[in-house]
XYZ file of C-alpha atoms in Angstrom:
486
model
C -0.078 0.017 -0.325
C 3.240 2.361 1.207
C 4.758 1.638 -2.410
C 1.594 2.650 -4.119
C 0.929 5.831 -2.446
C 4.116 6.496 -3.636
C 3.656 7.403 -7.022
C 0.584 9.254 -6.050
C 1.418 12.950 -7.503
C 0.522 15.901 -5.476
C -0.895 17.410 -8.584
C -2.594 14.303 -8.631
C -4.493 14.159 -4.852
C -7.580 15.884 -3.468
C -7.524 16.152 0.210
C -11.391 16.328 1.877
C -11.387 18.022 5.942
C -13.249 16.559 7.962
C -15.605 13.546 7.553
C -18.249 15.237 6.835
C -19.099 14.136 3.209
C -18.214 15.908 0.366
C -17.863 19.733 2.868
C -14.377 21.154 2.259
C -11.363 19.780 0.178
C -7.211 21.499 0.873
C -4.448 22.158 -1.226
C -1.624 19.751 -0.493
C 0.502 21.685 0.949
C -1.864 23.500 3.182
C -0.065 24.158 6.608
C -0.317 21.561 9.314
C -0.564 23.992 11.864
C -4.106 24.869 10.609
C -5.505 21.369 11.201
C -7.253 20.735 14.434
C -5.395 18.128 15.936
C -7.681 14.895 15.816
C -8.807 16.527 12.319
C -9.922 13.714 9.194
C -8.335 13.854 6.453
C -9.311 11.768 3.142
C -7.339 11.536 0.767
C -8.717 10.770 -2.541
C -6.131 10.035 -6.263
C -7.492 11.343 -9.453
C -6.051 10.522 -12.774
C -6.493 14.117 -14.335
C -4.724 16.194 -12.186
C -6.135 18.396 -9.535
C -3.266 20.674 -8.956
C -0.790 22.733 -10.028
C 2.585 22.220 -9.872
C 3.487 26.304 -7.395
C 6.021 28.137 -5.795
C 4.773 27.759 -1.774
C 6.920 28.280 1.702
C 8.546 24.967 3.078
C 8.212 26.997 6.578
C 5.443 26.875 8.038
C 4.449 29.156 10.281
C 2.227 29.796 13.644
C -1.788 29.402 12.192
C -1.647 32.958 13.615
C 0.503 33.804 10.315
C -2.897 32.593 7.842
C -6.204 33.353 6.805
C -8.000 30.361 6.027
C -11.012 31.078 4.456
C -13.407 28.937 1.909
C -14.713 29.624 -2.120
C -17.447 27.010 -3.105
C -17.338 25.248 -5.994
C -20.475 26.779 -7.515
C -19.668 30.364 -8.950
C -21.787 33.588 -8.085
C -23.214 36.474 -11.215
C -21.472 36.264 -14.577
C -19.752 33.040 -14.108
C -21.984 30.348 -15.909
C -19.565 30.065 -19.200
C -15.960 29.370 -17.978
C -14.453 27.059 -15.862
C -12.985 28.405 -12.713
C -11.445 24.935 -11.570
C -8.357 22.984 -13.357
C -10.412 20.375 -13.007
C -14.146 19.700 -12.943
C -13.461 16.964 -10.139
C -13.316 19.552 -7.321
C -17.416 20.487 -8.012
C -18.232 17.462 -6.113
C -17.250 18.891 -2.952
C -19.215 22.067 -1.488
C -15.996 24.713 -1.792
C -12.171 24.597 -1.367
C -11.235 25.657 1.912
C -8.096 28.324 0.836
C -5.218 30.111 2.844
C -2.803 32.721 2.776
C -0.020 34.938 4.699
C -2.306 38.192 5.909
C -0.361 40.026 4.123
C -1.064 38.739 0.091
C -4.060 39.708 -1.671
C -6.964 36.971 -2.737
C -5.856 37.116 -6.223
C -1.881 35.240 -4.837
C -3.603 33.151 -2.224
C -5.622 32.446 -5.232
C -2.976 31.128 -8.453
C -0.831 29.569 -5.028
C -3.777 27.077 -3.897
C -3.182 26.080 -7.757
C -6.433 24.413 -8.425
C -7.844 27.549 -9.837
C -7.707 28.320 -13.815
C -4.538 30.968 -14.233
C -6.641 33.678 -15.300
C -9.362 34.274 -13.747
C -9.063 38.332 -14.219
C -10.638 41.370 -12.654
C -12.419 38.629 -9.894
C -14.110 39.502 -6.881
C -15.720 37.705 -4.055
C -18.780 37.864 -2.779
C -19.879 37.285 0.829
C -22.114 33.903 1.183
C -24.020 35.775 4.480
C -24.527 39.003 2.446
C -23.800 38.576 -1.516
C -23.537 41.842 -1.560
C -20.465 42.985 0.286
C -17.620 42.144 -2.443
C -13.860 41.947 -2.320
C -11.807 42.693 -5.438
C -9.040 40.611 -5.477
C -6.196 42.909 -5.422
C -7.796 43.222 -1.010
C -5.502 41.364 1.737
C -6.386 38.298 2.967
C -6.476 39.137 6.475
C -10.304 40.036 7.379
C -11.252 36.653 5.402
C -10.941 34.488 7.973
C -13.382 31.424 8.486
C -15.596 33.681 5.567
C -17.494 31.798 2.872
C -17.060 32.965 -0.772
C -18.543 32.352 -4.156
C -15.999 33.364 -6.938
C -17.712 36.468 -9.288
C -16.807 37.082 -12.191
C -17.493 40.602 -15.285
C -19.977 40.987 -17.499
C -18.791 39.503 -20.435
C -19.370 41.851 -23.447
C -22.174 40.959 -25.694
C -20.519 40.451 -29.386
C -21.935 42.800 -32.012
C -23.466 41.385 -34.936
C -20.731 43.712 -36.378
C -17.383 41.347 -34.267
C -19.787 38.200 -35.352
C -19.526 39.290 -38.779
C -15.082 39.708 -38.252
C -15.177 36.095 -37.198
C -16.836 34.871 -39.859
C -14.143 32.970 -42.242
C -16.202 33.865 -44.463
C -16.668 37.312 -44.375
C -12.521 37.607 -44.655
C -12.555 40.491 -47.128
C -15.302 42.276 -45.368
C -13.901 42.237 -42.163
C -10.523 43.038 -43.388
C -12.169 46.618 -45.222
C -14.274 47.458 -41.613
C -10.517 47.176 -39.661
C -9.008 48.802 -42.508
C -11.510 51.701 -42.009
C -11.481 52.185 -38.420
C -7.905 51.828 -38.269
C -7.719 54.253 -40.712
C -10.194 56.702 -38.316
C -7.191 56.137 -35.245
C -4.069 57.730 -38.930
C -6.333 60.169 -39.114
C -7.207 61.415 -36.120
C -3.949 61.045 -35.479
C -2.054 62.815 -38.323
C -5.106 65.480 -37.836
C -2.814 66.355 -34.326
C -0.193 66.441 -35.860
C -1.016 69.036 -38.630
C -3.103 71.240 -36.556
C -1.050 74.066 -35.896
C -0.410 74.730 -39.517
C -3.621 73.430 -41.007
C -6.825 74.845 -38.790
C -4.741 78.659 -39.361
C -4.279 80.504 -42.978
C -2.183 82.706 -43.459
C -1.515 84.780 -39.883
C -5.280 83.863 -38.188
C -3.646 81.587 -36.287
C -1.528 84.388 -34.798
C -5.121 86.374 -33.998
C -5.270 83.519 -32.355
C -3.301 83.224 -30.562
C -3.442 87.048 -29.216
C -6.761 86.543 -28.205
C -5.575 83.427 -26.494
C -2.372 85.063 -24.601
C -5.628 87.760 -23.455
C -7.341 85.605 -22.252
C -5.621 83.878 -20.112
C -3.674 87.227 -18.778
C -6.980 88.359 -17.720
C -6.967 84.953 -16.144
C -3.156 84.748 -14.038
C -3.893 88.958 -13.912
C -6.347 87.858 -11.509
C -4.224 84.818 -9.770
C -1.586 86.325 -9.871
C -2.141 89.156 -6.957
C -0.231 87.948 -3.896
C -2.939 88.811 -2.296
C -5.270 86.317 -3.767
C -2.517 83.193 -4.615
C -2.192 83.295 -0.661
C -5.624 83.449 0.300
C -5.733 80.444 -1.765
C -2.693 78.605 -0.435
C -4.917 78.845 2.628
C -7.884 77.703 2.221
C -6.041 74.898 0.060
C -4.509 73.704 2.921
C -8.883 73.018 3.631
C -7.985 70.183 0.617
C -7.301 67.076 0.877
C -6.572 63.794 -0.947
C -9.215 60.813 -0.396
C -7.424 57.323 -0.283
C -10.002 54.692 -0.671
C -8.208 52.157 0.347
C -7.656 48.770 -2.798
C -10.609 51.170 -4.859
C -10.167 53.881 -5.372
C -8.297 57.764 -5.833
C -9.524 61.258 -5.380
C -9.852 64.833 -3.648
C -11.754 66.052 -1.109
C -12.244 69.445 1.534
C -13.772 70.018 5.059
C -16.845 71.179 4.713
C -16.747 72.633 8.798
C -16.789 71.006 11.379
C -15.327 67.184 11.061
C -17.371 66.711 7.270
C -15.011 65.817 4.424
C -16.835 66.370 0.795
C -16.008 64.142 -2.156
C -17.483 63.666 -4.943
C -19.561 59.581 -4.487
C -18.447 57.877 -7.743
C -15.076 57.141 -5.817
C -16.941 54.883 -3.775
C -18.940 53.175 -6.795
C -19.479 49.509 -5.913
C -18.591 49.436 -2.428
C -21.472 51.053 -1.052
C -24.524 49.435 1.397
C -27.115 52.221 1.668
C -25.263 54.962 3.831
C -22.312 52.475 5.059
C -19.206 51.408 3.282
C -18.519 47.734 2.922
C -17.533 46.760 6.111
C -13.498 45.864 4.599
C -12.754 48.660 3.018
C -11.008 51.689 4.407
C -11.055 55.533 3.453
C -7.839 57.897 4.840
C -8.238 61.941 4.223
C -4.884 62.901 2.970
C -4.087 66.460 4.240
C -0.813 68.687 3.496
C 0.520 66.609 0.496
C 2.732 69.210 -0.615
C 5.899 67.218 -1.200
C 7.030 64.816 -3.103
C 7.686 61.279 -1.002
C 10.538 61.096 0.900
C 10.243 64.950 1.591
C 6.294 64.531 2.350
C 5.248 65.745 5.514
C 2.018 64.866 5.483
C -0.445 63.965 8.113
C -3.385 61.037 7.769
C -7.103 60.235 8.840
C -8.636 57.673 8.544
C -13.082 57.651 7.865
C -15.552 56.727 9.891
C -17.261 54.083 7.771
C -20.576 55.719 8.287
C -21.229 58.437 5.782
C -23.243 61.144 6.746
C -24.939 62.170 3.662
C -24.603 60.006 0.210
C -25.974 61.337 -3.080
C -25.188 59.608 -6.543
C -27.884 62.132 -8.633
C -25.364 65.133 -6.823
C -22.176 63.062 -7.075
C -21.753 64.095 -3.557
C -20.269 62.179 -0.265
C -20.018 63.596 3.179
C -17.465 62.003 5.850
C -16.145 63.603 9.030
C -13.145 64.674 9.863
C -11.022 67.692 12.675
C -9.694 70.194 10.323
C -11.785 74.263 10.172
C -13.816 73.808 6.757
C -14.956 76.223 3.577
C -17.889 76.463 5.061
C -17.913 80.105 5.138
C -15.626 80.781 2.562
C -18.847 79.395 -0.472
C -20.628 81.282 -2.722
C -23.042 81.438 -5.336
C -22.118 79.571 -9.040
C -20.591 82.360 -11.233
C -22.517 83.261 -14.659
C -18.973 83.552 -15.511
C -15.184 85.261 -14.760
C -11.729 83.594 -13.335
C -12.257 80.417 -11.463
C -9.384 77.822 -8.974
C -9.089 74.469 -9.041
C -7.328 72.793 -6.279
C -6.748 69.372 -5.712
C -4.698 66.042 -6.431
C -4.137 64.467 -10.662
C -4.342 61.286 -10.582
C -2.799 61.258 -7.373
C 0.358 63.098 -7.213
C 0.764 66.046 -5.148
C -1.682 69.625 -5.002
C -2.090 71.629 -7.606
C -4.034 74.329 -8.708
C -5.122 75.144 -12.309
C -6.626 78.387 -12.139
C -9.503 78.938 -15.698
C -12.862 80.774 -16.996
C -15.625 79.854 -16.514
C -17.645 78.537 -20.167
C -21.091 80.954 -19.965
C -24.470 78.352 -20.904
C -25.220 80.183 -24.048
C -21.000 79.607 -24.716
C -20.872 75.551 -24.398
C -21.928 73.802 -27.163
C -19.758 76.130 -29.480
C -16.435 75.609 -26.605
C -16.727 71.627 -26.667
C -17.152 72.511 -31.216
C -14.213 74.149 -30.223
C -11.801 71.487 -28.585
C -12.990 68.763 -30.953
C -12.261 71.403 -34.021
C -8.475 70.615 -33.616
C -9.294 66.815 -36.081
C -9.942 68.542 -39.746
C -11.752 65.839 -41.484
C -15.652 65.619 -40.809
C -15.282 61.870 -40.286
C -13.792 62.057 -37.018
C -15.040 64.710 -36.089
C -18.832 63.219 -36.346
C -17.549 60.231 -34.538
C -16.222 62.310 -31.864
C -19.208 64.475 -31.074
C -21.508 60.991 -31.432
C -19.095 59.576 -28.321
C -18.977 63.211 -26.351
C -22.795 63.187 -27.222
C -23.776 59.564 -25.740
C -22.603 60.708 -22.678
C -26.031 63.394 -22.454
C -23.448 66.181 -22.861
C -27.079 68.186 -24.130
C -27.976 67.971 -20.386
C -26.096 70.691 -19.728
C -26.232 72.777 -22.774
C -28.522 74.979 -23.272
C -32.011 73.988 -22.976
C -30.966 71.129 -21.256
C -32.407 70.637 -17.609
C -29.377 70.474 -15.890
C -28.427 74.163 -18.226
C -28.214 75.937 -14.847
C -27.311 73.629 -12.067
C -23.360 72.725 -13.306
C -20.566 75.751 -13.554
C -18.582 75.029 -16.623
C -15.038 75.620 -17.439
C -11.671 74.202 -19.086
C -9.478 72.069 -16.698
C -6.330 69.677 -17.036
C -7.504 68.623 -13.491
C -9.091 65.186 -14.849
C -8.677 61.539 -12.693
C -8.307 62.133 -8.952
C -9.285 65.565 -9.289
C -13.386 64.463 -8.655
C -14.801 66.442 -5.270
C -11.518 69.062 -5.777
C -13.069 72.922 -4.719
C -13.527 75.351 -6.917
C -13.214 78.822 -6.321
C -13.948 81.490 -8.191
C -11.689 85.195 -8.466
C -12.802 86.357 -4.726
C -11.891 83.265 -3.528
C -15.000 82.155 -2.537
C -15.929 78.212 -3.033
C -18.696 77.912 -5.178
C -18.098 74.061 -6.720
C -17.368 70.584 -6.006
C -15.618 68.542 -9.607
C -16.574 66.553 -10.496
C -16.342 64.837 -14.023
C -16.233 66.234 -18.000
C -17.394 64.944 -21.263
C -14.753 62.775 -22.990
C -12.868 61.139 -26.091
C -9.977 60.261 -27.008
C -8.962 57.592 -29.649
C -6.128 56.521 -27.320
C -5.769 55.492 -23.571
C -5.389 58.689 -23.506
C -8.774 59.910 -22.326
C -9.700 64.117 -22.816
C -12.430 66.264 -21.807
C -14.002 68.479 -23.913
C -15.229 70.038 -21.708
C -15.308 70.597 -17.459
C -18.079 70.617 -15.001
C -18.568 70.943 -11.260
C -22.201 70.703 -9.266
C -22.781 74.412 -7.106
C -21.585 73.506 -3.168
C -25.032 75.244 -2.258
C -26.969 72.914 -4.172
C -25.150 70.551 -2.078
C -25.307 72.173 0.955
C -29.011 72.208 0.798
C -29.418 69.182 -0.073
C -27.417 67.776 2.933
C -29.026 70.047 5.473
C -32.187 68.992 4.068
C -31.029 65.303 4.964
C -29.985 66.031 7.859
C -30.410 69.365 9.062
C -33.171 67.582 11.712
C -34.050 68.821 15.971
C -31.305 69.453 17.877
C -28.895 69.356 15.050
C -27.395 73.180 16.703
C -24.330 73.291 14.605
C -26.057 72.194 10.817
C -28.457 74.888 12.043
C -26.018 77.925 12.965
C -24.346 77.346 9.833
C -27.994 77.456 7.716
C -27.825 81.061 9.264
C -24.425 81.355 8.551
C -23.939 80.572 5.082
C -27.085 83.272 3.978
C -25.431 85.676 5.243
C -21.931 84.553 3.549
C -24.051 84.076 0.408
C -25.920 86.810 0.364
C -22.021 88.761 0.146
């Protein structure tokens, strides 16, 4: 018997944990310190490989060093058409018992396990006790101990008729033609971008246009070059922070008043249950992040997992922190004039972008001008359709949201959502939210960006939070009306 056992390779072995029929199985390299004294192990042999060859630690640590959790052999969302395991024999059992050192990620734990396929992709785990609570594959396994999960996969985009035709052998010539057409558009777009400076402006019109833009930009620079205004903005900028949603996203926020911090709701998309963050999601506010590491000397505060207020439509979230806020410095949404955004684009150190408000009646032309760098009408039409599908008409003249947002151009893209937007007098009037994007390459730009008015957010916040006995909010309501009127 022992001689026969020697011929069994680890890759062909299934080890059942416990006597309960078809319950849990462990990997052959499962640490013995995590197996209770007297526990029954049933060893089974399979002709096909069950477990891949993996590099695992030879040193076995104490059980406290590991997190042990269970993954069902029946998958969760969007797993019906994809195999999850290297050998389907494991599906005879309820779940796979998986382990990992507490410092590694879920993805690393499943790869080390060896029984899962190598290309699970960007999967998530849904908690069996609360299926709406999802754990991303980049999250640490520390918080998963003794919990049971199902693997969930991203939704697979259905192939369009166009894509199916491309795959058909009988339509090779048509497929190649269509592919050439698409690549030709991309090529033309890039070429037009290169030639724009010389082909767009005949004669001396480029210099005239340049002088006009210099004049407009000079006015903006003048507004924000006066020392007292810059000093005021830098002082107000102390309330601006980098918002770090661990293993999820990075954005910008600012202290509204008292202990409340305001940021964009979409930073937490997919991780909110009611008015609470999922249990394992951590949020930090980082202040004074103004110098690159290692010289950086910043302050980090952890936020509560319960939102004070949350609104997906206005795209804002209110969390709780300590520094002095900006509410006493807020003003109305301006129709035109100078503006300035302070934030952390792409998670970088704090930056400031002076710009100007684009009036409602000029928004459509501003967006069109931005796309006019592409001379070919085919390209402009394609980009315009892409922007239109995002709902840009809602903020253009006549749109139902035209008067509910402030618009401008800025280089503040990803990571700057939640930044405060100031007017020329140093009053914060908006929450930088998003833009209407386009682009043939991975570097996506916006034709126009917008902010939700702080006064509208505060009124919504007040309605939800201003209950009897909340003296702080009531006092600020009186104070803010005086500030707004001034």
